[in-house]
Short mmCIF file of C-alpha atoms in Angstrom, two decimals:
data_model
loop_
_atom_site.label_atom_id
_atom_site.label_comp_id
_atom_site.label_asym_id
_atom_site.label_seq_id
_atom_site.Cartn_x
_atom_site.Cartn_y
_atom_site.Cartn_z
CA MET T 1 -21.39 -86.29 81.61
CA ILE T 2 -22.89 -85.09 78.34
CA TRP T 3 -26.15 -84.11 80.01
CA GLN T 4 -24.25 -82.28 82.74
CA ALA T 5 -22.20 -80.38 80.21
CA PHE T 6 -25.35 -79.44 78.31
CA CYS T 7 -27.05 -78.18 81.47
CA ALA T 8 -23.94 -76.35 82.61
CA VAL T 9 -23.71 -74.40 79.34
CA LEU T 10 -27.44 -73.75 79.42
CA ARG T 11 -27.36 -72.50 82.99
CA ARG T 12 -24.31 -70.33 82.31
CA ASP T 13 -25.86 -68.65 79.28
CA LEU T 14 -29.13 -68.03 81.10
CA LEU T 15 -27.27 -66.58 84.05
CA LEU T 16 -25.25 -64.28 81.82
CA ALA T 17 -28.39 -63.15 80.02
CA TRP T 18 -30.06 -62.49 83.36
CA ARG T 19 -27.14 -60.32 84.43
CA ARG T 20 -27.34 -58.30 81.25
CA LYS T 21 -31.10 -58.05 81.15
CA SER T 22 -31.13 -54.97 78.99
CA GLU T 23 -29.63 -56.83 76.05
CA GLY T 24 -32.29 -59.48 75.97
CA LEU T 25 -35.07 -57.00 76.62
CA SER T 26 -34.01 -54.64 73.86
CA ALA T 27 -34.64 -57.22 71.14
CA VAL T 28 -38.05 -58.00 72.60
CA PHE T 29 -38.81 -54.33 72.92
CA PHE T 30 -37.89 -53.94 69.26
CA PHE T 31 -40.62 -56.44 68.41
CA VAL T 32 -43.18 -54.40 70.33
CA VAL T 33 -42.12 -51.18 68.66
CA VAL T 34 -42.23 -52.63 65.16
CA ALA T 35 -45.68 -54.06 65.79
CA ALA T 36 -46.83 -50.64 66.90
CA LEU T 37 -45.25 -48.78 63.99
CA PHE T 38 -47.20 -50.54 61.28
CA PRO T 39 -50.68 -49.42 62.38
CA LEU T 40 -49.29 -45.95 62.84
CA GLY T 41 -47.95 -46.01 59.32
CA ILE T 42 -50.91 -47.65 57.64
CA GLY T 43 -53.90 -46.23 59.43
CA PRO T 44 -56.31 -47.40 62.08
CA GLU T 45 -58.82 -49.19 59.88
CA LEU T 46 -59.32 -52.54 61.55
CA ASN T 47 -60.15 -54.46 58.39
CA VAL T 48 -56.81 -53.56 56.87
CA LEU T 49 -54.93 -54.25 60.09
CA ARG T 50 -56.54 -57.64 60.50
CA ASN T 51 -55.36 -58.55 57.01
CA ILE T 52 -51.77 -57.50 57.48
CA ALA T 53 -51.46 -58.69 61.09
CA PRO T 54 -50.00 -62.16 60.48
CA GLY T 55 -47.35 -60.82 58.10
CA VAL T 56 -46.46 -57.81 60.23
CA LEU T 57 -46.16 -59.77 63.46
CA TRP T 58 -44.10 -62.48 61.81
CA VAL T 59 -41.76 -60.01 60.12
CA GLY T 60 -41.37 -58.22 63.44
CA ALA T 61 -40.46 -61.51 65.10
CA LEU T 62 -37.99 -62.25 62.31
CA LEU T 63 -36.26 -58.88 62.57
CA SER T 64 -36.12 -59.11 66.34
CA SER T 65 -34.57 -62.58 66.08
CA MET T 66 -31.98 -61.30 63.62
CA LEU T 67 -30.96 -58.57 66.03
CA ALA T 68 -30.69 -61.05 68.88
CA LEU T 69 -28.62 -63.49 66.81
CA GLN T 70 -25.63 -61.20 66.89
CA ARG T 71 -25.31 -61.88 70.59
CA LEU T 72 -25.38 -65.65 70.25
CA PHE T 73 -21.64 -66.25 69.96
CA GLU T 74 -20.12 -62.78 70.27
CA ALA T 75 -19.28 -62.69 73.96
CA ASP T 76 -17.92 -66.22 74.11
CA PHE T 77 -15.84 -65.60 71.00
CA ARG T 78 -14.23 -62.55 72.54
CA ASP T 79 -13.36 -64.07 75.89
CA GLY T 80 -12.12 -67.41 74.55
CA THR T 81 -14.88 -69.64 75.87
CA LEU T 82 -15.78 -70.68 72.35
CA GLU T 83 -12.28 -72.00 71.79
CA GLN T 84 -12.57 -74.02 74.97
CA MET T 85 -15.81 -75.49 73.70
CA ALA T 86 -14.13 -76.42 70.44
CA LEU T 87 -11.31 -78.14 72.30
CA SER T 88 -13.46 -79.96 74.83
CA PRO T 89 -14.11 -83.71 74.53
CA ILE T 90 -17.85 -83.08 74.53
CA ALA T 91 -19.18 -82.81 70.99
CA MET T 92 -19.29 -79.16 70.03
CA PRO T 93 -22.74 -79.30 68.37
CA LEU T 94 -24.19 -80.37 71.70
CA LEU T 95 -22.74 -77.37 73.53
CA ILE T 96 -23.84 -75.09 70.69
CA GLY T 97 -27.30 -76.61 71.00
CA ALA T 98 -27.36 -75.65 74.67
CA LYS T 99 -26.39 -72.08 73.74
CA MET T 100 -29.15 -71.99 71.15
CA LEU T 101 -31.70 -73.22 73.65
CA ALA T 102 -30.67 -70.52 76.10
CA HIS T 103 -30.81 -67.98 73.29
CA TRP T 104 -34.31 -69.03 72.34
CA LEU T 105 -35.52 -68.93 75.94
CA VAL T 106 -34.28 -65.37 76.26
CA SER T 107 -35.05 -63.97 72.80
CA GLY T 108 -37.61 -66.25 71.18
CA LEU T 109 -39.99 -67.36 73.90
CA PRO T 110 -40.84 -63.79 74.96
CA LEU T 111 -41.92 -63.11 71.37
CA VAL T 112 -44.21 -66.14 71.49
CA LEU T 113 -45.76 -64.90 74.74
CA LEU T 114 -46.08 -61.30 73.59
CA ALA T 115 -47.52 -62.00 70.16
CA PRO T 116 -51.12 -62.68 71.29
CA VAL T 117 -51.10 -59.43 73.23
CA LEU T 118 -49.82 -57.49 70.25
CA GLY T 119 -52.23 -59.36 68.02
CA LEU T 120 -55.07 -57.72 69.91
CA GLN T 121 -53.86 -54.39 68.56
CA PHE T 122 -54.62 -55.73 65.13
CA ASP T 123 -58.03 -57.02 66.07
CA LEU T 124 -57.20 -60.64 65.41
CA SER T 125 -59.75 -63.16 66.61
CA GLY T 126 -59.12 -65.50 69.52
CA GLU T 127 -58.53 -68.57 67.34
CA ALA T 128 -56.18 -66.60 65.10
CA LEU T 129 -54.19 -65.56 68.17
CA VAL T 130 -53.91 -69.17 69.28
CA THR T 131 -52.71 -70.19 65.83
CA LEU T 132 -50.23 -67.32 65.79
CA THR T 133 -48.82 -68.28 69.16
CA PHE T 134 -48.47 -71.91 68.21
CA ALA T 135 -46.89 -71.08 64.87
CA LEU T 136 -44.37 -68.78 66.55
CA LEU T 137 -43.69 -71.46 69.13
CA LEU T 138 -42.68 -73.79 66.32
CA GLY T 139 -41.03 -71.14 64.17
CA THR T 140 -38.88 -69.08 66.56
CA PRO T 141 -36.68 -72.06 67.57
CA ILE T 142 -36.03 -72.66 63.87
CA LEU T 143 -34.83 -69.06 63.63
CA SER T 144 -32.40 -69.56 66.50
CA LEU T 145 -31.16 -72.90 65.18
CA VAL T 146 -30.74 -71.92 61.56
CA GLY T 147 -29.66 -68.34 62.22
CA GLY T 148 -26.77 -69.65 64.28
CA VAL T 149 -24.97 -70.56 61.06
CA GLY T 150 -25.06 -66.95 59.92
CA ALA T 151 -24.00 -65.74 63.35
CA ALA T 152 -21.05 -68.15 63.34
CA LEU T 153 -19.86 -67.20 59.86
CA THR T 154 -19.89 -63.47 60.57
CA LEU T 155 -18.09 -63.64 63.93
CA GLY T 156 -15.66 -60.78 64.25
CA VAL T 157 -16.25 -59.67 60.68
CA ARG T 158 -16.56 -56.01 59.72
CA GLY T 159 -20.14 -54.90 59.24
CA GLY T 160 -21.21 -58.11 60.91
CA GLY T 161 -24.74 -57.11 61.88
CA VAL T 162 -26.01 -56.10 58.47
CA LEU T 163 -24.07 -58.90 56.80
CA LEU T 164 -25.69 -61.36 59.20
CA SER T 165 -29.12 -60.12 58.20
CA LEU T 166 -28.33 -60.45 54.50
CA LEU T 167 -27.11 -64.01 54.97
CA VAL T 168 -29.86 -65.18 57.23
CA LEU T 169 -32.98 -63.65 55.65
CA PRO T 170 -33.15 -66.11 52.73
CA LEU T 171 -32.98 -68.92 55.27
CA PHE T 172 -35.91 -67.46 57.16
CA VAL T 173 -38.21 -67.11 54.16
CA PRO T 174 -39.79 -70.60 54.32
CA VAL T 175 -40.49 -70.18 58.04
CA LEU T 176 -42.11 -66.83 57.34
CA VAL T 177 -44.19 -68.18 54.47
CA PHE T 178 -45.65 -71.05 56.45
CA GLY T 179 -45.80 -69.28 59.79
CA ALA T 180 -47.75 -66.29 58.56
CA GLY T 181 -49.60 -68.57 56.18
CA ALA T 182 -50.87 -70.63 59.09
CA VAL T 183 -52.57 -67.64 60.65
CA GLU T 184 -53.98 -66.49 57.34
CA ALA T 185 -55.31 -69.97 56.69
CA GLN T 186 -57.01 -69.94 60.05
CA VAL T 187 -58.59 -66.55 59.38
CA SER T 188 -59.86 -67.55 55.94
CA GLY T 189 -61.30 -70.79 57.28
CA LEU T 190 -58.92 -73.26 55.63
CA GLY T 191 -57.22 -75.78 57.88
CA VAL T 192 -54.02 -74.84 59.70
CA GLN T 193 -52.91 -78.48 59.88
CA ALA T 194 -50.84 -78.35 56.74
CA HIS T 195 -48.92 -75.21 57.67
CA LEU T 196 -48.21 -76.29 61.22
CA SER T 197 -47.14 -79.75 60.09
CA ILE T 198 -44.69 -78.20 57.69
CA LEU T 199 -43.32 -75.94 60.41
CA MET T 200 -42.83 -79.01 62.55
CA ALA T 201 -41.20 -80.75 59.58
CA MET T 202 -38.78 -77.84 59.34
CA LEU T 203 -38.12 -77.73 63.08
CA LEU T 204 -37.06 -81.35 63.46
CA PRO T 205 -34.20 -81.34 60.94
CA ALA T 206 -33.21 -77.88 62.18
CA LEU T 207 -32.80 -79.31 65.70
CA PHE T 208 -30.25 -81.71 64.28
CA PHE T 209 -28.56 -79.79 61.48
CA GLY T 210 -28.58 -76.32 62.99
CA PRO T 211 -26.09 -76.98 65.78
CA LEU T 212 -24.06 -79.22 63.47
CA ALA T 213 -23.71 -76.62 60.73
CA SER T 214 -23.07 -73.85 63.28
CA ALA T 215 -20.32 -75.87 64.95
CA PHE T 216 -18.72 -76.38 61.54
CA ALA T 217 -18.99 -72.68 60.81
CA LEU T 218 -17.53 -71.83 64.24
CA ARG T 219 -14.51 -74.00 63.56
CA ILE T 220 -13.97 -72.01 60.37
CA ALA T 221 -14.19 -68.79 62.35
CA LEU T 222 -11.87 -70.01 65.09
CA GLU T 223 -8.98 -70.99 62.87
CA MET A 1 -2.01 -88.39 29.80
CA ASN A 2 -4.82 -90.77 30.52
CA MET A 3 -7.69 -88.71 31.85
CA PHE A 4 -9.08 -91.58 33.86
CA ARG A 5 -6.21 -91.42 36.26
CA ALA A 6 -6.54 -89.30 39.36
CA ASN A 7 -3.13 -87.69 38.76
CA PHE A 8 -4.50 -85.97 35.66
CA TRP A 9 -7.05 -84.07 37.73
CA LEU A 10 -4.83 -83.57 40.74
CA HIS A 11 -2.20 -82.03 38.48
CA TYR A 12 -4.59 -79.29 37.45
CA ALA A 13 -5.76 -78.80 41.03
CA GLY A 14 -2.52 -76.96 41.61
CA PRO A 15 -2.74 -73.22 40.97
CA GLN A 16 0.30 -73.09 38.71
CA ALA A 17 -0.90 -75.80 36.36
CA PHE A 18 -4.41 -74.40 36.35
CA TYR A 19 -3.09 -70.95 35.55
CA GLY A 20 -1.56 -72.33 32.39
CA LEU A 21 -4.61 -74.38 31.46
CA ALA A 22 -6.99 -71.48 32.03
CA GLY A 23 -4.72 -69.22 30.01
CA ARG A 24 -4.90 -71.55 27.02
CA LEU A 25 -8.63 -72.21 27.29
CA TRP A 26 -10.25 -68.85 27.80
CA PRO A 27 -9.52 -67.28 24.41
CA TRP A 28 -11.12 -70.27 22.65
CA CYS A 29 -14.18 -70.08 24.88
CA ALA A 30 -14.46 -66.37 24.26
CA ALA A 31 -14.20 -66.77 20.49
CA LEU A 32 -16.78 -69.55 20.52
CA ALA A 33 -19.06 -67.44 22.68
CA VAL A 34 -18.91 -64.57 20.22
CA ALA A 35 -19.58 -66.89 17.28
CA LEU A 36 -22.55 -68.56 18.95
CA GLY A 37 -23.86 -65.20 20.10
CA VAL A 38 -23.80 -63.74 16.62
CA TRP A 39 -25.48 -66.83 15.19
CA GLY A 40 -28.08 -66.93 17.98
CA LEU A 41 -28.92 -63.24 17.64
CA TRP A 42 -29.11 -63.63 13.89
CA LEU A 43 -31.63 -66.43 14.25
CA GLY A 44 -33.50 -64.61 16.97
CA PHE A 45 -33.77 -61.21 15.37
CA MET A 46 -33.39 -61.77 11.65
CA VAL A 47 -34.91 -65.16 10.96
CA ALA A 48 -37.47 -66.01 13.65
CA PRO A 49 -40.93 -64.65 12.84
CA ALA A 50 -43.17 -62.69 15.16
CA ASP A 51 -45.08 -64.70 17.73
CA ALA A 52 -48.81 -65.23 17.20
CA GLN A 53 -49.79 -63.92 20.64
CA GLN A 54 -46.86 -61.81 21.75
CA GLY A 55 -45.83 -60.12 18.53
CA GLU A 56 -42.26 -58.94 18.42
CA GLY A 57 -42.06 -58.52 22.20
CA TYR A 58 -41.32 -62.19 22.81
CA ARG A 59 -37.77 -61.73 21.50
CA ILE A 60 -36.69 -60.84 25.01
CA ILE A 61 -36.64 -64.57 25.76
CA PHE A 62 -33.43 -64.80 23.73
CA VAL A 63 -31.64 -63.16 26.63
CA HIS A 64 -34.07 -63.74 29.50
CA VAL A 65 -34.16 -67.53 29.45
CA PRO A 66 -30.39 -67.99 28.96
CA ALA A 67 -29.72 -65.50 31.77
CA SER A 68 -32.05 -67.39 34.13
CA TRP A 69 -30.49 -70.72 33.26
CA MET A 70 -26.99 -69.35 33.78
CA SER A 71 -27.88 -67.82 37.14
CA MET A 72 -28.91 -71.28 38.32
CA VAL A 73 -26.10 -73.22 36.63
CA ILE A 74 -23.48 -70.89 38.06
CA TYR A 75 -24.87 -71.29 41.55
CA MET A 76 -24.77 -75.05 41.22
CA ALA A 77 -21.18 -74.76 40.01
CA MET A 78 -20.39 -72.65 43.08
CA ALA A 79 -21.97 -75.25 45.33
CA PHE A 80 -20.00 -77.98 43.54
CA TRP A 81 -16.68 -76.20 43.98
CA SER A 82 -17.61 -75.46 47.60
CA VAL A 83 -18.22 -79.10 48.41
CA LEU A 84 -14.97 -80.00 46.68
CA GLY A 85 -13.09 -77.32 48.57
CA LEU A 86 -14.43 -78.25 51.99
CA THR A 87 -13.84 -81.95 51.37
CA PHE A 88 -10.35 -81.82 49.87
CA ASN A 89 -9.22 -78.48 51.27
CA THR A 90 -7.91 -77.34 47.88
CA ARG A 91 -7.06 -73.67 47.47
CA LEU A 92 -8.25 -73.52 43.90
CA SER A 93 -11.86 -74.41 44.81
CA GLY A 94 -12.29 -71.26 46.84
CA MET A 95 -10.80 -69.17 44.05
CA MET A 96 -13.13 -70.69 41.46
CA THR A 97 -16.20 -70.10 43.63
CA ARG A 98 -15.21 -66.48 44.17
CA ALA A 99 -14.60 -66.02 40.44
CA LEU A 100 -18.04 -67.42 39.60
CA ALA A 101 -20.04 -65.29 42.01
CA PRO A 102 -20.03 -61.87 40.28
CA THR A 103 -21.08 -63.34 36.94
CA GLY A 104 -23.81 -65.35 38.64
CA ALA A 105 -25.08 -62.26 40.42
CA MET A 106 -25.08 -60.37 37.12
CA PHE A 107 -27.14 -63.05 35.39
CA ALA A 108 -29.58 -63.21 38.29
CA PHE A 109 -30.03 -59.45 38.04
CA LEU A 110 -30.46 -59.66 34.26
CA SER A 111 -32.99 -62.44 34.68
CA LEU A 112 -35.05 -60.24 36.99
CA TRP A 113 -34.62 -57.14 34.83
CA THR A 114 -35.43 -58.73 31.48
CA GLY A 115 -38.21 -60.72 33.11
CA ALA A 116 -39.83 -57.53 34.33
CA LEU A 117 -39.48 -55.94 30.89
CA TRP A 118 -41.10 -59.03 29.38
CA GLY A 119 -43.84 -59.23 31.94
CA LYS A 120 -45.02 -55.64 31.73
CA PRO A 121 -46.16 -55.59 28.10
CA MET A 122 -47.31 -59.22 28.05
CA TRP A 123 -49.06 -59.69 31.37
CA GLY A 124 -49.47 -56.09 32.47
CA THR A 125 -47.26 -56.19 35.51
CA TRP A 126 -43.57 -55.67 36.25
CA TRP A 127 -43.54 -58.21 39.04
CA VAL A 128 -45.50 -61.08 40.48
CA TRP A 129 -44.87 -63.17 43.58
CA ASP A 130 -44.92 -66.57 41.97
CA ALA A 131 -42.51 -69.34 42.92
CA ARG A 132 -40.09 -68.86 40.08
CA LEU A 133 -39.65 -65.11 40.34
CA THR A 134 -39.44 -65.21 44.12
CA SER A 135 -36.82 -67.96 43.99
CA GLU A 136 -34.83 -65.97 41.44
CA LEU A 137 -34.96 -62.94 43.72
CA ILE A 138 -33.77 -64.98 46.68
CA LEU A 139 -31.03 -66.45 44.48
CA PHE A 140 -29.90 -62.89 43.73
CA PHE A 141 -29.78 -62.19 47.46
CA LEU A 142 -27.77 -65.37 47.99
CA TYR A 143 -25.20 -64.20 45.46
CA LEU A 144 -24.98 -60.81 47.14
CA GLY A 145 -24.65 -62.50 50.52
CA TYR A 146 -21.79 -64.66 49.31
CA ILE A 147 -19.98 -61.71 47.75
CA ALA A 148 -20.51 -59.58 50.85
CA LEU A 149 -19.29 -62.28 53.22
CA THR A 150 -16.17 -63.17 51.24
CA SER A 151 -15.28 -59.51 50.76
CA ALA A 152 -15.69 -58.72 54.44
CA ILE A 153 -13.36 -61.43 55.73
CA ASP A 154 -9.73 -60.41 55.49
CA ASP A 155 -8.19 -63.86 55.86
CA GLN A 156 -8.59 -65.32 52.36
CA ARG A 157 -8.70 -68.96 53.39
CA ARG A 158 -11.23 -68.34 56.13
CA GLY A 159 -13.26 -66.34 53.63
CA ASP A 160 -13.13 -69.22 51.15
CA ARG A 161 -14.40 -71.72 53.69
CA ALA A 162 -17.08 -69.45 55.14
CA GLY A 163 -18.26 -68.65 51.62
CA ALA A 164 -18.27 -72.33 50.73
CA LEU A 165 -20.56 -73.11 53.66
CA ILE A 166 -22.97 -70.32 52.84
CA ALA A 167 -23.02 -71.37 49.18
CA ILE A 168 -23.91 -74.94 50.12
CA VAL A 169 -26.57 -73.84 52.62
CA GLY A 170 -28.03 -71.55 49.97
CA ALA A 171 -28.12 -74.34 47.41
CA ILE A 172 -30.21 -76.42 49.81
CA ASN A 173 -32.39 -73.43 50.59
CA VAL A 174 -33.39 -72.51 47.05
CA PRO A 175 -35.53 -75.60 46.32
CA ILE A 176 -37.14 -75.26 49.75
CA ILE A 177 -38.10 -71.69 48.98
CA TYR A 178 -39.34 -72.66 45.53
CA PHE A 179 -41.74 -75.23 46.94
CA SER A 180 -42.77 -73.04 49.87
CA VAL A 181 -43.77 -70.20 47.58
CA LYS A 182 -45.45 -72.57 45.14
CA TRP A 183 -47.62 -73.96 47.93
CA TRP A 184 -48.21 -70.46 49.27
CA ASN A 185 -49.44 -69.40 45.85
CA THR A 186 -51.84 -72.30 45.37
CA LEU A 187 -53.44 -71.52 48.71
CA HIS A 188 -54.07 -67.94 47.68
CA GLN A 189 -56.37 -68.77 44.79
CA GLY A 190 -56.33 -66.31 41.98
CA ALA A 191 -53.93 -64.02 43.75
CA SER A 192 -51.23 -64.39 41.15
CA VAL A 193 -50.68 -64.91 37.50
CA SER A 194 -47.81 -67.15 36.58
CA LEU A 195 -45.32 -65.57 34.25
CA THR A 196 -43.77 -68.91 33.52
CA LYS A 197 -45.93 -70.05 30.66
CA SER A 198 -43.66 -69.59 27.70
CA PRO A 199 -45.19 -69.49 24.24
CA SER A 200 -45.14 -72.79 22.40
CA MET A 201 -42.15 -72.24 20.27
CA ALA A 202 -41.34 -72.62 16.64
CA GLN A 203 -38.15 -74.56 15.89
CA VAL A 204 -36.15 -71.54 14.92
CA MET A 205 -37.08 -69.72 18.14
CA LEU A 206 -35.96 -72.69 20.20
CA TRP A 207 -32.70 -72.87 18.28
CA GLY A 208 -32.04 -69.19 18.80
CA MET A 209 -32.61 -69.58 22.50
CA LEU A 210 -30.36 -72.61 22.79
CA LEU A 211 -27.58 -70.90 20.86
CA MET A 212 -27.81 -67.88 23.15
CA ALA A 213 -27.75 -70.17 26.18
CA MET A 214 -24.56 -71.81 24.94
CA CYS A 215 -23.14 -68.38 24.16
CA PHE A 216 -23.77 -67.24 27.74
CA TRP A 217 -22.32 -70.46 29.08
CA LEU A 218 -19.08 -70.09 27.12
CA TYR A 219 -18.95 -66.40 28.00
CA THR A 220 -19.13 -67.40 31.66
CA ILE A 221 -16.43 -70.04 31.33
CA ALA A 222 -14.10 -67.66 29.49
CA LEU A 223 -14.66 -64.84 31.98
CA VAL A 224 -14.35 -67.03 35.06
CA LEU A 225 -11.14 -68.65 33.80
CA TYR A 226 -9.74 -65.19 33.08
CA ARG A 227 -10.79 -63.91 36.47
CA VAL A 228 -9.39 -66.85 38.42
CA ARG A 229 -6.01 -66.26 36.79
CA THR A 230 -5.93 -62.83 38.39
CA THR A 231 -6.80 -64.34 41.77
CA ILE A 232 -4.10 -66.98 41.39
CA LEU A 233 -1.46 -64.35 40.64
CA GLN A 234 -2.59 -62.40 43.69
CA ARG A 235 -2.60 -65.28 46.11
CA GLU A 236 0.49 -67.04 44.88
CA SER A 237 2.52 -63.83 44.47
CA HIS A 238 5.19 -65.11 46.82
CA THR A 239 6.04 -68.09 44.63
CA ALA A 240 8.87 -68.20 42.11
CA TRP A 241 6.73 -68.99 39.10
CA VAL A 242 4.57 -65.90 39.67
CA GLN A 243 7.69 -63.78 40.09
CA THR A 244 8.87 -65.03 36.71
CA ILE A 245 5.60 -64.11 35.06
CA VAL A 246 5.63 -60.66 36.63
CA GLN A 247 9.16 -60.12 35.39
CA GLU A 248 8.33 -61.25 31.89
CA ALA A 249 5.27 -59.02 31.73
CA ALA A 250 7.36 -55.98 32.57
CA MET S 1 -35.35 -60.91 5.77
CA ILE S 2 -38.32 -60.46 8.01
CA TRP S 3 -37.96 -56.72 8.47
CA GLU S 4 -39.09 -54.34 5.82
CA SER S 5 -37.07 -51.41 7.10
CA TRP S 6 -34.70 -50.39 9.84
CA THR S 7 -37.42 -48.32 11.42
CA GLN S 8 -39.53 -51.43 11.76
CA PHE S 9 -36.60 -53.27 13.29
CA TRP S 10 -36.04 -50.66 15.99
CA ALA S 11 -39.75 -50.33 16.71
CA MET S 12 -40.17 -54.09 17.29
CA GLY S 13 -43.90 -53.92 16.65
CA GLY S 14 -44.39 -51.40 19.46
CA TYR S 15 -42.34 -53.33 21.99
CA GLY S 16 -39.13 -51.53 21.10
CA LEU S 17 -38.60 -50.04 24.54
CA TYR S 18 -38.89 -53.41 26.28
CA VAL S 19 -36.89 -55.45 23.80
CA TRP S 20 -34.06 -52.98 23.39
CA GLY S 21 -34.16 -52.12 27.05
CA SER S 22 -33.45 -55.78 27.75
CA MET S 23 -30.85 -56.26 25.04
CA GLY S 24 -29.13 -53.00 25.91
CA VAL S 25 -28.82 -53.65 29.63
CA THR S 26 -27.68 -57.22 28.98
CA SER S 27 -24.91 -56.25 26.60
CA GLY S 28 -24.02 -53.30 28.80
CA CYS S 29 -23.62 -55.50 31.87
CA MET S 30 -21.54 -58.04 30.01
CA ALA S 31 -19.30 -55.33 28.56
CA ILE S 32 -18.80 -53.82 32.01
CA GLU S 33 -17.95 -57.25 33.43
CA VAL S 34 -15.34 -57.93 30.76
CA TRP S 35 -13.83 -54.46 31.13
CA GLN S 36 -13.75 -54.81 34.89
CA ALA S 37 -12.03 -58.21 34.74
CA ARG S 38 -9.39 -56.92 32.33
CA SER S 39 -8.63 -53.80 34.31
CA ALA S 40 -8.41 -55.78 37.57
CA HIS S 41 -5.93 -58.14 35.94
CA HIS S 42 -3.75 -55.34 34.58
CA GLN S 43 -3.94 -53.49 37.88
CA HIS S 44 -2.78 -56.49 39.88
CA LEU S 45 -0.02 -57.24 37.43
CA ALA S 46 1.20 -53.65 37.68
CA GLN S 47 1.01 -53.82 41.45
CA LEU S 48 2.99 -57.05 41.57
CA ARG S 49 5.55 -55.60 39.19
CA ALA S 50 5.96 -52.54 41.42
CA GLU S 51 6.45 -54.76 44.46
CA HIS S 52 8.91 -56.92 42.59
CA GLU S 53 10.96 -53.91 41.57
CA GLY S 54 10.74 -52.62 45.11
CA HIS S 55 12.47 -55.78 46.29
CA LEU S 56 15.32 -55.50 43.83
#
């Protein structure tokens, strides 16, 4: 029953995202554009680009995630589905978790897959690209899970988008520090173990607390 | 009244009783703040000698360190009231948290500002990305985020609860950021100079600093109590006791 | 007294700009905060009074 509910919500969200492809694609496209803007702004010297690549790509992923977060609960809030989820006998965090998984599959996973390609623009080495991909694979779900709290709190609030960014950026800082740090560590020859372990250590509690905190925040918004 | 009984505290959890209590307390706190401030500044600027390494420039610590401490203490107070408010659903908790935020944001800003003015002549740079400064900057953003969120939500109670959640999440986040940036700094050897090494202090310098810290603390208490009274009048304007006060003030 | 003259006091051994820049902004901010809290209080009281009289 619980598993079925989870899958039903997941399938529904994926279907809705598929029907409105442009929404999902625009956030991903944003990532591509940002990654292209930096070399244009800074200059084509490969040494410089290689240095800034981890930071730039991670910040691009962060900004893209922030844009996508606005869509996490918006539609369901407006048409009343969120209220139904709050009233259902299935634990709300579970259903929220399904929404977050769908959200990550649509907005986060494409970033993970695109990053190595964009990394080539910055002349990152093969191993660095692998590290970047793996770090984003661990980090982008954290963004969806933790960002959900911000998305829930700013539901239907004036100036929601910018406010969401302001609320959520401090929460993203540790992910950014260790995610970009992992790639830099790889490039400078230090081990990436530590960084990736810490990302994993942040992901596991986020899997549990993210949906829980977001469900709590949604109940505040739904009153 | 025996203060070990729950009724004592619950009595003051009601806005009307708290309004009276705050009204009696804040003038004393303000007077004490002024007295401690004068004494602290006297010690800091008229008694304490110049520092061996930093000359007269070190005197900034008499406002910088108290401001930093207050920015953190106030945030912890906000988190405390937030937990209380979400647990017991008291109206006053939300009002107290909202009253604390602007002062906290101000002290966070002052910490950054005075820190930069201290850093430039002493260590040659206005800013450095070490753990403490970065955490202070993020703390400033957290204050702004709280103020922005609570201002944007029209429904006051919803705003209180949303703000409470973000305050608590932020309180958990700050230590995480502190340790992340600390680690990040140690891995980038020699990339940063820590601005946290304070000079080993003479007694009188320490005293001056502590007096200023207490001054800022009492200033905060006085101001927050004053401010929350305004909020109480606003929110409880439909009640008879507020109507009486409004009439009497006319 | 550790200062030999007022000029010396204001100069702060060459760090005058930084020290007084800090002290000035600090006291300025606190003064603005106090003023703002007072004016908000009086404003709300006046507003409530106007509403109260409007009801009568």
